[in-house]
Structures are given as C-alpha cells and as structure tokens.
Coordinates of C-alpha atoms and ligand atoms in Angstrom, one line a residue:
M1 CA 59.3 -132.6 77.8
S2 CA 58.5 -129.6 79.9
S3 CA 58.5 -128.5 83.5
I4 CA 55.3 -127.1 85.0
D5 CA 55.2 -124.3 87.5
F6 CA 52.4 -123.3 89.7
T7 CA 52.8 -120.0 91.5
S8 CA 50.2 -118.9 94.1
V9 CA 47.4 -120.6 92.0
R10 CA 43.9 -120.0 93.3
K11 CA 40.6 -121.0 91.9
V12 CA 37.2 -119.7 93.1
Y13 CA 34.0 -121.0 91.5
D14 CA 30.9 -118.8 91.4
G15 CA 32.7 -116.1 93.5
E16 CA 32.5 -118.2 96.7
I17 CA 33.7 -121.8 96.3
V18 CA 37.4 -121.8 97.0
A19 CA 38.5 -125.0 95.1
V20 CA 42.3 -124.3 95.1
D21 CA 44.2 -121.9 97.3
G22 CA 47.8 -120.6 97.3
F23 CA 49.1 -123.6 95.3
D24 CA 52.8 -123.5 94.7
L25 CA 54.7 -126.4 93.0
T26 CA 57.3 -127.0 90.4
I27 CA 57.0 -130.3 88.5
E28 CA 60.3 -131.2 86.9
S29 CA 60.6 -132.0 83.2
G30 CA 60.0 -135.8 82.8
E31 CA 58.7 -136.2 86.3
F32 CA 55.6 -138.3 87.1
L33 CA 53.8 -136.4 89.8
T34 CA 50.6 -137.6 91.4
L35 CA 48.0 -135.3 92.9
V36 CA 46.2 -137.2 95.6
G37 CA 43.5 -136.2 98.2
P38 CA 40.0 -136.9 99.2
S39 CA 37.0 -136.1 96.9
G40 CA 36.5 -132.3 96.6
S41 CA 40.1 -131.5 97.6
G42 CA 40.7 -129.6 94.3
K43 CA 42.7 -132.2 92.3
S44 CA 40.6 -132.1 89.1
T45 CA 40.3 -128.4 89.2
L46 CA 44.1 -128.1 89.2
L47 CA 44.4 -130.5 86.3
R48 CA 41.8 -128.8 84.4
M49 CA 43.5 -125.4 84.9
V50 CA 46.7 -126.9 83.4
A51 CA 44.7 -128.2 80.5
G52 CA 43.1 -124.8 80.0
L53 CA 39.6 -126.2 80.6
E54 CA 39.1 -124.0 83.6
D55 CA 40.1 -120.3 84.1
I56 CA 42.7 -119.5 86.8
T57 CA 41.3 -117.0 89.3
D58 CA 44.7 -115.9 90.6
G59 CA 48.4 -116.8 90.2
T60 CA 50.1 -118.3 87.2
I61 CA 50.7 -121.7 85.6
S62 CA 53.6 -122.1 83.2
I63 CA 54.5 -125.0 81.0
G64 CA 58.1 -125.1 79.8
G65 CA 58.7 -121.6 81.1
E66 CA 55.8 -120.1 79.2
T67 CA 52.8 -118.7 81.2
V68 CA 49.7 -120.4 79.8
N69 CA 47.0 -118.7 81.8
K70 CA 45.4 -117.2 78.7
L71 CA 46.6 -119.9 76.2
P72 CA 43.7 -121.9 74.6
P73 CA 43.9 -125.7 75.4
R74 CA 44.9 -126.6 71.8
H75 CA 48.0 -124.5 72.0
R76 CA 49.3 -126.0 75.3
D77 CA 50.9 -129.1 73.9
I78 CA 49.2 -131.4 76.4
A79 CA 47.3 -134.6 76.1
M80 CA 44.7 -135.7 78.7
V81 CA 43.4 -139.1 79.6
F82 CA 40.0 -139.2 81.3
Q83 CA 38.3 -141.7 83.6
S84 CA 35.6 -142.0 80.9
Y85 CA 38.1 -142.7 78.1
A86 CA 35.9 -140.4 75.8
L87 CA 36.4 -142.6 72.7
Y88 CA 34.3 -141.9 69.6
P89 CA 31.9 -144.9 69.3
H90 CA 31.5 -144.7 65.5
L91 CA 35.3 -144.6 64.8
S92 CA 37.6 -147.6 64.7
V93 CA 40.5 -147.7 67.2
R94 CA 42.9 -146.6 64.5
E95 CA 40.7 -143.6 63.6
N96 CA 40.2 -142.7 67.3
M97 CA 44.0 -142.7 67.8
A98 CA 44.6 -140.7 64.6
F99 CA 41.8 -138.1 65.2
G100 CA 43.7 -135.6 67.3
L101 CA 46.7 -135.6 65.0
K102 CA 44.6 -135.1 61.9
R103 CA 42.9 -132.1 63.5
S104 CA 45.9 -130.4 65.1
T105 CA 48.9 -131.1 62.8
N106 CA 49.9 -130.9 59.2
L107 CA 51.3 -134.4 59.2
S108 CA 50.5 -136.6 56.1
D109 CA 48.1 -139.5 56.6
E110 CA 51.0 -141.8 56.0
E111 CA 53.0 -140.3 58.9
I112 CA 50.0 -140.3 61.1
Y113 CA 49.1 -143.9 60.6
E114 CA 52.8 -144.9 61.0
R115 CA 52.7 -143.2 64.4
V116 CA 49.4 -144.9 65.3
D117 CA 50.9 -148.3 64.4
D118 CA 54.0 -147.6 66.6
V119 CA 52.0 -146.6 69.6
A120 CA 49.6 -149.5 69.2
E121 CA 52.6 -151.7 69.3
L122 CA 53.9 -149.9 72.5
M123 CA 50.5 -150.3 74.2
G124 CA 50.1 -153.9 73.1
I125 CA 47.0 -153.4 71.0
P126 CA 48.0 -153.7 67.3
E127 CA 45.3 -156.4 66.7
L128 CA 42.5 -154.1 67.9
L129 CA 43.1 -151.3 65.4
D130 CA 40.1 -152.2 63.2
D131 CA 37.7 -152.7 66.1
R132 CA 35.1 -150.2 67.4
P133 CA 35.3 -149.1 71.1
K134 CA 32.2 -151.1 72.0
Q135 CA 33.9 -154.3 71.0
L136 CA 36.6 -153.7 73.6
S137 CA 36.9 -154.6 77.3
G138 CA 37.4 -151.8 79.8
G139 CA 41.2 -152.4 79.9
Q140 CA 41.5 -152.3 76.2
Q141 CA 39.5 -149.1 76.0
Q142 CA 41.9 -147.7 78.6
R143 CA 44.9 -148.6 76.4
V144 CA 43.3 -147.0 73.4
A145 CA 42.6 -143.8 75.3
T146 CA 46.2 -143.7 76.6
G147 CA 47.5 -144.6 73.1
R148 CA 45.6 -141.7 71.7
A149 CA 47.3 -139.4 74.1
I150 CA 50.8 -140.8 73.4
V151 CA 50.4 -140.5 69.6
R152 CA 50.3 -136.8 69.9
E153 CA 53.8 -136.7 71.5
P154 CA 52.7 -134.0 73.9
A155 CA 55.0 -132.1 76.3
V156 CA 52.7 -133.1 79.1
F157 CA 50.4 -135.9 80.0
L158 CA 47.4 -135.2 82.2
F159 CA 45.7 -138.3 83.7
D160 CA 42.4 -137.8 85.5
E161 CA 41.6 -141.0 87.5
P162 CA 42.2 -143.0 84.4
L163 CA 42.1 -146.4 86.1
S164 CA 39.0 -146.0 88.3
N165 CA 36.6 -147.9 86.0
L166 CA 38.7 -151.0 85.9
D167 CA 38.5 -154.0 88.3
A168 CA 41.2 -154.3 91.0
K169 CA 43.4 -156.8 89.2
L170 CA 43.5 -154.9 85.9
R171 CA 44.0 -151.6 87.7
K172 CA 47.2 -153.0 89.3
H173 CA 48.4 -154.3 85.9
M174 CA 47.6 -151.0 84.1
R175 CA 49.4 -149.0 86.9
T176 CA 52.6 -150.8 86.0
E177 CA 52.0 -150.4 82.3
L178 CA 51.4 -146.7 82.5
Q179 CA 54.5 -146.3 84.7
R180 CA 56.6 -148.2 82.2
M181 CA 55.2 -146.2 79.3
Q182 CA 55.9 -142.9 81.0
Q183 CA 59.4 -143.9 81.9
E184 CA 60.1 -145.0 78.4
L185 CA 58.7 -141.7 76.9
E186 CA 60.1 -139.5 79.7
T187 CA 57.1 -137.2 79.2
T188 CA 56.2 -135.0 82.2
A189 CA 53.0 -136.3 83.7
I190 CA 50.4 -135.2 86.3
Y191 CA 48.2 -138.0 87.5
V192 CA 45.1 -137.4 89.6
T193 CA 43.8 -140.0 92.0
H194 CA 42.0 -140.3 95.3
D195 CA 43.6 -143.7 95.8
Q196 CA 46.7 -143.3 98.0
E197 CA 48.0 -146.8 97.1
E198 CA 48.0 -145.8 93.4
A199 CA 49.8 -142.6 94.3
M200 CA 52.4 -144.5 96.4
T201 CA 53.2 -147.1 93.7
M202 CA 53.3 -145.0 90.6
S203 CA 54.8 -141.6 91.3
D204 CA 58.2 -140.0 91.4
R205 CA 56.6 -137.5 93.8
I206 CA 53.2 -137.2 95.4
A207 CA 51.5 -133.9 96.2
I208 CA 48.8 -134.3 98.9
L209 CA 45.8 -132.0 98.8
N210 CA 43.1 -131.3 101.3
H211 CA 40.4 -128.5 101.1
G212 CA 42.3 -127.0 98.1
E213 CA 45.5 -126.6 99.9
L214 CA 48.8 -128.4 99.4
Q215 CA 49.6 -130.4 102.5
Q216 CA 52.9 -131.9 101.5
V217 CA 54.9 -132.9 98.5
G218 CA 57.7 -135.5 98.4
T219 CA 58.7 -138.9 97.2
P220 CA 56.3 -141.7 98.3
R221 CA 58.9 -142.8 100.9
D222 CA 59.3 -139.2 102.2
V223 CA 55.6 -138.6 102.8
Y224 CA 55.2 -142.0 104.3
N225 CA 58.1 -141.8 106.7
H226 CA 58.0 -138.0 107.4
P227 CA 54.4 -136.9 107.2
R228 CA 54.2 -133.2 107.7
N229 CA 50.9 -133.2 109.5
L230 CA 48.3 -135.5 110.9
F231 CA 46.2 -135.4 107.7
V232 CA 49.0 -136.7 105.6
A233 CA 49.9 -139.2 108.3
Q234 CA 46.5 -140.7 108.2
F235 CA 45.8 -140.3 104.5
I236 CA 49.0 -142.1 103.3
G237 CA 49.4 -145.7 104.3
S238 CA 46.9 -148.6 104.5
P239 CA 45.7 -149.5 107.0
S240 CA 46.1 -146.0 108.3
M241 CA 48.2 -144.8 111.2
N242 CA 46.9 -145.4 114.7
V243 CA 46.3 -142.2 116.6
F244 CA 46.2 -141.7 120.4
D245 CA 45.4 -138.7 122.5
V246 CA 48.2 -137.8 124.8
T247 CA 49.8 -135.0 126.8
Y248 CA 53.4 -134.4 127.5
E249 CA 55.1 -134.6 130.9
P250 CA 58.8 -133.6 131.3
T251 CA 61.0 -136.0 133.3
D252 CA 64.7 -135.8 134.4
D253 CA 66.0 -137.5 131.3
G254 CA 63.4 -136.8 128.6
G255 CA 59.7 -137.0 129.0
R256 CA 56.5 -139.1 129.0
L257 CA 53.5 -139.2 126.8
V258 CA 50.5 -139.9 128.9
G259 CA 46.8 -140.3 128.2
D260 CA 45.5 -143.1 126.0
V261 CA 48.9 -144.7 126.5
D262 CA 51.9 -144.1 128.8
L263 CA 55.3 -144.0 127.1
E264 CA 58.7 -142.8 127.9
I265 CA 60.4 -140.7 125.2
D266 CA 64.0 -139.5 124.8
A267 CA 65.4 -136.0 125.3
E268 CA 65.6 -135.2 121.6
R269 CA 61.9 -135.8 121.0
A270 CA 61.0 -134.2 124.3
A271 CA 62.7 -131.0 123.1
Q272 CA 60.7 -131.0 119.8
I273 CA 57.5 -131.5 121.7
E274 CA 58.3 -128.5 124.0
D275 CA 57.9 -126.3 120.9
A276 CA 54.3 -127.4 120.3
T277 CA 51.6 -124.7 120.6
T278 CA 49.4 -126.8 122.9
D279 CA 49.6 -129.4 125.6
E280 CA 47.2 -131.6 123.6
L281 CA 49.1 -134.0 121.4
K282 CA 48.3 -136.8 119.0
L283 CA 50.6 -139.8 119.0
G284 CA 50.8 -141.7 115.7
V285 CA 52.0 -145.2 115.3
R286 CA 51.8 -147.2 112.1
P287 CA 50.4 -150.8 112.3
E288 CA 53.7 -152.2 111.3
D289 CA 55.5 -150.4 114.1
V290 CA 53.4 -152.2 116.8
S291 CA 54.4 -155.6 118.0
V292 CA 52.8 -158.0 120.3
S293 CA 54.4 -159.4 123.4
R294 CA 53.3 -162.2 125.6
T295 CA 54.8 -160.7 128.7
S296 CA 54.3 -157.3 130.3
S297 CA 57.2 -154.9 130.7
E298 CA 57.6 -151.3 131.8
E299 CA 56.9 -149.8 128.4
H300 CA 54.1 -152.0 127.2
V301 CA 50.6 -150.9 126.2
A302 CA 47.8 -153.1 127.4
A303 CA 45.2 -153.7 124.8
Y304 CA 42.2 -155.9 124.1
V305 CA 41.9 -158.1 121.1
D306 CA 39.0 -157.3 118.9
I307 CA 39.5 -159.3 115.8
I308 CA 42.5 -161.1 114.2
E309 CA 42.4 -161.1 110.4
P310 CA 44.8 -163.6 108.7
L311 CA 46.3 -162.1 105.6
G312 CA 48.7 -164.8 104.7
G313 CA 52.2 -163.4 105.3
H314 CA 51.0 -161.7 108.4
D315 CA 47.9 -161.2 110.5
L316 CA 46.1 -157.9 111.1
L317 CA 45.2 -157.5 114.8
Y318 CA 42.3 -155.0 115.5
F319 CA 42.8 -153.9 119.1
E320 CA 41.2 -151.6 121.6
L321 CA 42.8 -149.9 124.6
E322 CA 39.9 -150.3 127.0
D323 CA 37.7 -153.3 127.4
T324 CA 34.7 -151.5 125.9
G325 CA 33.1 -154.7 124.5
S326 CA 32.7 -152.9 121.2
L327 CA 29.7 -154.8 120.0
V328 CA 27.7 -153.9 123.1
S329 CA 28.7 -150.2 122.9
T330 CA 27.8 -149.9 119.2
E331 CA 24.4 -151.4 119.9
A332 CA 23.9 -149.0 122.8
A333 CA 24.7 -146.1 120.5
T334 CA 22.0 -147.1 118.0
L335 CA 19.4 -147.5 120.7
S336 CA 19.7 -144.1 122.2
D337 CA 22.0 -141.1 121.6
D338 CA 22.3 -140.7 125.4
A339 CA 23.7 -144.2 125.7
A340 CA 26.4 -143.5 123.1
P341 CA 29.9 -143.5 124.5
E342 CA 31.4 -140.1 125.0
T343 CA 34.6 -141.0 123.2
E344 CA 34.6 -142.2 119.7
V345 CA 35.8 -145.9 119.5
Q346 CA 38.7 -145.8 117.0
E347 CA 39.6 -148.8 114.9
R348 CA 43.3 -149.5 115.8
K349 CA 45.4 -152.1 114.0
A350 CA 48.7 -153.9 114.2
F351 CA 50.4 -156.2 111.8
I352 CA 51.6 -159.2 113.7
E353 CA 53.3 -162.5 113.0
P354 CA 50.7 -165.2 112.0
E355 CA 49.6 -167.2 115.0
S356 CA 51.6 -165.1 117.5
I357 CA 48.5 -164.8 119.6
S358 CA 46.3 -167.7 120.5
E359 CA 42.8 -167.6 119.0
D360 CA 41.1 -167.1 122.4
A361 CA 43.5 -164.4 123.6
H362 CA 41.7 -161.5 125.1
E363 CA 44.3 -159.2 126.6
V364 CA 47.7 -158.6 124.9
F365 CA 50.7 -156.4 125.6
L366 CA 51.8 -154.2 122.7
H367 CA 55.1 -152.6 122.1
F368 CA 55.5 -149.5 120.0
D369 CA 58.7 -149.0 118.1
L370 CA 59.7 -145.7 119.7
E371 CA 62.0 -144.8 116.9
Q372 CA 59.1 -144.8 114.5
I373 CA 56.4 -142.9 116.5
H374 CA 55.1 -139.6 115.3
V375 CA 53.9 -136.8 117.5
F376 CA 51.5 -134.1 116.3
D377 CA 50.4 -130.8 117.8
A378 CA 46.6 -131.4 118.2
D379 CA 45.8 -127.7 117.5
T380 CA 47.7 -127.2 114.3
G381 CA 48.0 -130.9 113.3
L382 CA 51.7 -130.3 112.5
N383 CA 54.3 -133.0 113.1
V384 CA 56.4 -131.6 115.9
A385 CA 59.5 -133.6 114.8
H386 CA 59.7 -132.6 111.2
L387 CA 58.6 -129.0 111.2
D388 CA 61.8 -127.4 110.1
E389 CA 62.8 -129.7 107.3
L390 CA 59.3 -130.0 105.9
E391 CA 58.7 -126.3 105.8
R392 CA 61.8 -126.0 103.6
E393 CA 60.6 -128.8 101.4
I394 CA 57.2 -127.2 100.8
A395 CA 58.6 -123.8 100.0
P396 CA 62.1 -124.4 98.6
S397 CA 62.5 -120.8 97.5
A398 CA 61.7 -119.4 101.0
Ligands
ADP401 P1 38.5 -133.3 93.4 O1 39.0 -133.5 92.0 O2 39.6 -133.4 94.4 O3 37.4 -134.3 93.8 P2 37.4 -130.8 92.5 O4 38.5 -130.1 91.9 O5 36.5 -131.6 91.6 O6 37.9 -131.9 93.6 O7 36.5 -129.9 93.4 C1 37.0 -129.0 94.3 C2 35.9 -128.1 94.9 O8 35.4 -127.3 93.8 C3 34.7 -128.9 95.4 O9 34.2 -128.2 96.5 C4 33.7 -128.9 94.2 O10 32.4 -129.0 94.7 C5 34.0 -127.5 93.6 N1 33.7 -127.5 92.2 C6 34.4 -128.2 91.2 N2 33.9 -127.9 90.0 C7 33.0 -126.9 90.2 C8 32.2 -126.2 89.3 N3 32.2 -126.4 87.9 N4 31.4 -125.3 89.8 C9 31.3 -125.1 91.1 N5 32.1 -125.7 92.0 C10 32.9 -126.7 91.6

C-alpha cells in the first residue's frame, strides 16, 4: 500500500503536443481512483508516467513518499493490467502468472506456485491453470491478466481500460469483481477509462480530465451532484444533463432566467449568478429532475414530444422546446447548408413515469426541480453555485 502524489505534472510529446498540464493530485493509500475523460484527454499518458513507461516533462510523481521520476519501471513496485491482457501465448496460465515473480524476486519456485494457486483461487480460475491463453474466453483472459498483477503483491495497481474488450454483460460482472478484489487487497489503484458509468460504479474517487487538465476530483456522488463546470456536468451522468441558453434578470425577490426557458429563481441563487463574468449563462437540468405535468402553471416549460422510449421502470421522453418538426429540419440541413437551422437542435431528455403521457401527446408541460438546477457561466464554463467549495477541493493546499 502506498499513496501517490502528482505535483505540477506536465507531459509534452515531441516538444509541442501538451498531453498533460499542471496536474496536481494525491491518491490516498488503498484508494481506488479512476481517471476518466474523452479520448486524447491524457489519461493513458498519466498512467504510463506512473508506471515509468513515459518520461515526465515537468513536475514530480511520488509513490509512497519517494519521487520516482527517474526510477526504472521494475523498481517502482507497481503492476499494470492492460486492455490487451498481453499474455504469453506459448505459456500456460500458471506460467503466465508466475513469470513476473520469477524474473523480479528471489522467491523459491515452491513459494511462487503457492502464491499463484492462492490468487487463482481468489480470481476463480484454479481449473484454468494448465490451459494456454488461446483456450480461454475474453473474460477468463482478463482474470488471468489481473491475477498476474495480484500475484506480484505490488504497492500500486494500474489498470488501463482493462474491461473494454469484453461484452457489456461480462464488463458489468468484472467491474464488481475487480472492485471486490481491490477492497479485499486494499492496494492503491489507478483505473483509466473513457466510460463514465464504469468510473461512477467502481471508484472511491473520480478524477475527470479534459485536454490534459484536471477538471474536478471527488467521490462519484460529489461530481454528479456538484459538477464544477459544464464539461463535468455533461460528461458525468447518462443520459447527459440538458443544457439551455439563458440570461439573468434581477427581480424584487430574486431573479429570473430567461431565454430558452423562463424560470424564477430564489435570492440565494440570484446572488451567485451576479458574480458570473458574463450575462450569457447555461442552465443545466438532469433528466431525472424534469417532470411532466398535464396542466400548465406559472413555472412550467412548454415542450414538444419527440419520442418516448419505454425503459421498463421508467420512460425516457425526448423533447424539444420549439416545434421544429425535427425530421423536416434535419432533412433540410442535408439538402443545403443554407437551409440548415441557425441553432443546433439539442437532444433533450426527461425520465418520466411510464404511461404518464398518452402516446399521441404532442405538447407537454415540464417542471424543473428548481432545487436541482445548475447554472454555469457560459464564458468560463464554471458552475456559479459551487465555485468556492470546489476551488478548495481541487487545490486542498491552497
Ligand atoms: P487518453 O488516454 O485520454 O486517450 P493519451 O494520454 O493517449 O489520451 O493522449 C493524450 C494526448 O497525447 C493526445 O493528444 C495524443 O495524441 C498525444 N499522445 C499520446 N501518446 C503520444 C506519443 N507517443 N507521441 C505523441 N503524442 C502522443
């Protein structure tokens, strides 16, 4: 078990491609931390720098208090599990799992095979020990690759999208299994994925990256409920947060957000918005914070039904704010650029009670849960409500 510290870590490839910039983070000993972000956001580069497979351009990385910038990979006490498993095809499962220990330790063969047996038991694969990798399913190969990492009893596990080659059902199962295994061993782990759902379900904390920069770090619940900026708000959560263009107008007892929608907000939120750097705001509302009403009221949002998707426990309503007749406008856009609508038609969604809208409903009244709305400064993308607390969270030493 070891903590991992990143201090002002920067990585530039070929003198010009900035892959990671100003990355500061402390991962606690025994913590399961997930690095999540879109493709190209710098996740693998960070992981490879911890592993020692990539030089660090600037800053320091320490493992267990020791700076490892110049330490060769084999001296870092880490074990890595890759997307490709990287098993040796000509060796049995037993020999694959024993390989690293034979090379890097002075343990006797007896001790090594004892450990391999124990870990095979933990991973539920004792009956596969004499098989070759090509005889195994994807899920079994994944277990062997993870087992091979565990056998080494490293201070740190590094996982690079280890489940992405598995089908959806197996991926969910392996998620739980990896999590259980990590909790049992209490080994510090960094897990890289582009899949926000994987990040949400597995991690103690999530660090969200975009363009090589840390956007926010927090527990899954934290980043979901208190997104620091619009990027995090839209990246975390599925279906993603609905966003509306609005401006702010002060009133006697608070204010209003007007534009795509027209909503009254209370004095506390109005005060936060007054600190924004611009008049242009983005209003964010998660699909579960929108409800449908049959009747209009002062604070409703009129919307048009696009599609209703039954999902079992609830339905997913796709709605639009203006009656654009989406099929017609999409068709027009493909016919001629000039005919394309000026504004981008956004896909907006709400979770609703099954059958709460009749199948032929066209116009509906929506209500937004005003306690749960998010307001972002359109220039900086920052969440106007959580600025102070989140700045402290990102830079705890500041
Ligand atoms: P992610 O893992 O989030 O997909 P990466 O860390 O692989 O992102 O890449 C971050 C950025 O660095 C991207 O712009 C990518 O093209 C670039 N990059 C990654 N590896 C190399 C490399 N070996 N040489 C040059 N550029 C690289």
